[in-house]
CSV table of C-alpha atoms in Angstrom, one decimal:
chain,number,residue,atom,x,y,z
D,1,MET,CA,0.1,-0.1,0.1
D,2,ASN,CA,1.5,3.5,-0.9
D,3,ALA,CA,1.9,6.3,1.6
D,4,ASN,CA,-1.2,8.1,0.4
D,5,GLY,CA,-3.2,4.9,0.7
D,6,VAL,CA,-2.0,4.6,4.4
D,7,GLN,CA,-2.8,8.1,5.2
D,8,ASP,CA,-6.2,7.8,3.6
D,9,ARG,CA,-6.9,4.6,5.6
D,10,ASN,CA,-5.7,6.0,8.8
D,11,SER,CA,-7.7,9.2,8.4
D,12,LYS,CA,-10.9,6.9,7.6
D,13,LEU,CA,-10.1,4.8,10.7
D,14,ALA,CA,-9.8,8.0,12.9
D,15,GLU,CA,-13.1,9.3,11.4
D,16,TYR,CA,-14.7,5.9,12.2
D,17,LEU,CA,-13.3,6.0,15.7
D,18,GLU,CA,-14.6,9.6,16.2
D,19,LEU,CA,-18.1,8.5,14.9
D,20,LEU,CA,-18.2,5.5,17.2
D,21,HIS,CA,-17.6,7.8,20.2
D,22,SER,CA,-20.3,10.2,18.9
D,23,LEU,CA,-22.8,7.4,18.5
D,24,ALA,CA,-22.1,6.3,22.0
D,25,GLN,CA,-22.7,9.7,23.3
D,26,GLU,CA,-26.0,9.8,21.4
D,27,LEU,CA,-27.2,6.5,22.8
D,28,GLU,CA,-26.4,7.8,26.4
D,29,ARG,CA,-28.3,11.0,25.4
D,30,SER,CA,-31.3,9.0,24.3
D,31,MET,CA,-31.4,6.9,27.4
D,32,GLN,CA,-31.3,10.0,29.4
D,33,ALA,CA,-34.1,11.5,27.5
D,34,ILE,CA,-36.2,8.3,27.8
D,35,SER,CA,-35.6,8.3,31.6
D,36,GLN,CA,-36.7,12.0,31.8
D,37,ASN,CA,-39.7,11.4,29.5
D,38,SER,CA,-38.3,14.2,27.2
D,39,LEU,CA,-39.6,13.7,23.7
D,40,ALA,CA,-37.7,16.5,21.8
D,41,PRO,CA,-34.3,15.5,22.9
D,42,LEU,CA,-35.1,11.9,22.2
D,43,GLU,CA,-36.2,12.7,18.7
D,44,ASP,CA,-33.1,14.9,18.0
D,45,SER,CA,-30.8,12.1,19.4
D,46,VAL,CA,-32.4,9.5,17.2
D,47,ALA,CA,-32.0,11.7,14.2
D,48,ASN,CA,-28.4,12.2,15.0
D,49,GLN,CA,-28.1,8.4,15.5
D,50,GLN,CA,-29.4,7.9,11.9
D,51,VAL,CA,-26.9,10.2,10.4
D,52,LEU,CA,-24.0,8.8,12.3
D,53,ALA,CA,-25.0,5.2,11.5
D,54,THR,CA,-25.2,6.0,7.8
D,55,ARG,CA,-21.7,7.5,7.8
D,56,LEU,CA,-20.4,4.7,9.8
D,57,HIS,CA,-21.8,2.2,7.2
D,58,GLU,CA,-20.2,4.2,4.4
D,59,LEU,CA,-16.8,4.1,6.1
D,60,ALA,CA,-17.0,0.5,7.0
D,61,ASN,CA,-17.7,-0.3,3.3
D,62,ASP,CA,-14.8,1.8,2.3
D,63,LEU,CA,-12.4,0.3,4.8
D,64,SER,CA,-13.5,-3.3,4.0
D,65,LYS,CA,-12.4,-3.0,0.3
D,66,PRO,CA,-9.2,-4.7,-0.4
D,67,VAL,CA,-6.0,-2.6,-0.3
D,68,ARG,CA,-3.6,-2.5,-3.2
D,69,ASN,CA,-0.2,-3.7,-2.1
D,70,SER,CA,2.8,-1.9,-3.4
D,71,SER,CA,6.6,-1.7,-2.4
D,72,ALA,CA,5.6,0.9,0.3
D,73,PRO,CA,5.8,-0.4,3.9
D,74,SER,CA,2.6,-1.7,5.5
D,75,THR,CA,0.4,0.5,7.6
D,76,GLY,CA,2.5,0.1,10.8
D,77,ASN,CA,1.9,1.0,14.4
D,78,GLN,CA,-0.4,3.8,13.9
D,79,ASP,CA,-2.8,1.7,12.0
D,80,GLU,CA,-2.6,-1.1,14.6
D,81,SER,CA,-3.1,1.5,17.5
D,82,LEU,CA,-6.3,2.9,15.7
D,83,MET,CA,-7.6,-0.6,15.2
D,84,ARG,CA,-7.3,-1.4,18.9
D,85,GLN,CA,-9.1,1.9,19.8
D,86,VAL,CA,-11.8,1.1,17.1
D,87,ARG,CA,-12.2,-2.3,18.5
D,88,SER,CA,-12.5,-1.0,22.1
D,89,ALA,CA,-15.0,1.7,21.1
D,90,ALA,CA,-17.0,-0.8,19.1
D,91,ASP,CA,-17.2,-3.1,22.2
D,92,THR,CA,-18.3,-0.1,24.5
D,93,LEU,CA,-20.9,0.9,21.8
D,94,GLN,CA,-22.1,-2.9,21.7
D,95,SER,CA,-22.7,-2.8,25.5
D,96,LEU,CA,-24.4,0.6,25.2
D,97,ASN,CA,-26.6,-0.8,22.5
D,98,GLN,CA,-27.7,-3.7,24.6
D,99,ARG,CA,-28.7,-1.3,27.5
D,100,TYR,CA,-30.5,0.9,25.1
D,101,SER,CA,-32.3,-2.0,23.6
D,102,ALA,CA,-33.4,-3.3,26.9
D,103,LEU,CA,-34.5,0.3,28.0
D,104,LEU,CA,-36.5,0.6,24.8
D,105,LYS,CA,-38.2,-2.8,25.4
D,106,LEU,CA,-39.0,-1.9,28.9
D,107,SER,CA,-40.3,1.5,27.9
D,108,SER,CA,-42.4,0.0,25.2
D,109,HIS,CA,-43.9,-2.5,27.6
D,110,SER,CA,-44.6,0.2,30.1
D,111,VAL,CA,-46.3,2.3,27.5
D,112,GLY,CA,-48.3,-0.7,26.4
D,113,LEU,CA,-49.4,-1.3,30.0
D,114,MET,CA,-50.5,2.4,30.4
D,115,VAL,CA,-52.4,2.4,27.2
D,116,SER,CA,-54.2,-0.8,28.4
D,117,LEU,CA,-54.7,0.7,31.8
D,118,PHE,CA,-56.4,3.9,30.4
D,119,SER,CA,-58.3,2.4,27.4
D,120,SER,CA,-61.2,0.9,29.2
D,121,PHE,CA,-64.4,3.0,29.7
D,122,ARG,CA,-66.1,0.7,32.0
D,123,GLY,CA,-63.6,0.4,34.8
D,124,GLN,CA,-63.6,-3.4,34.7
D,125,ILE,CA,-60.8,-5.9,34.6
D,126,GLN,CA,-60.2,-7.1,31.1
D,127,GLU,CA,-58.1,-9.9,29.9
D,128,GLY,CA,-56.2,-9.4,26.7
D,129,THR,CA,-56.5,-12.1,24.1
D,130,GLY,CA,-55.3,-12.8,20.7
D,131,PRO,CA,-52.2,-13.8,18.9
D,132,ARG,CA,-50.3,-10.4,19.5
D,133,LEU,CA,-50.9,-10.3,23.2
D,134,GLU,CA,-48.7,-12.5,25.4
D,135,HIS,CA,-49.6,-11.3,29.0
D,136,GLN,CA,-52.9,-10.9,30.8
D,137,THR,CA,-53.7,-7.3,31.2
D,138,TRP,CA,-56.0,-5.3,33.5
D,139,SER,CA,-57.3,-2.0,32.7
D,140,CYS,CA,-59.7,0.6,34.0
D,141,GLN,CA,-60.8,4.2,33.1
D,142,VAL,CA,-59.2,6.7,35.5
C-alpha cells in the first residue's frame, strides 16, 4: 500500500473511531431523554443516530475494500493502534446498544401497559387475548 493509501486509511479509521464515540454519546443522550420522558431530545438524538450510523456504514464499506499492495511499507503501528481503539470503542458501543435496547423494550412494555390501563371506559378488569398479546392485562378508566 502506498503512503497516500496509508494516510487515507488512517484518516478513515480516525473518523470511524470519532463516529463510534459520537454514536455512544447519542445512545447515552437517548437513554437520558427516555428516563426523563423528554420527547424532543429523544427525537433529536435518534435523528443524529441515523446520520452517524449512515456515515459509519459508508466508512465500513470503504475500509473493508481490499487494499492495493505496493513496495511501500505496511500501515504500521499507527494503524494497529487505531484498530485497537476502534475495537475498544465498538465493544463499548455494543454494550451501550444492549442497554439501550433493553430500555426501549421496557419503555415499550410500560407504554403498552399504560395504554391498556387507560383504554377501558367501563372500569372493569379485562383480559387481553389474541395472537399479538402474550400477557394478561388489567385496565380501568381513571
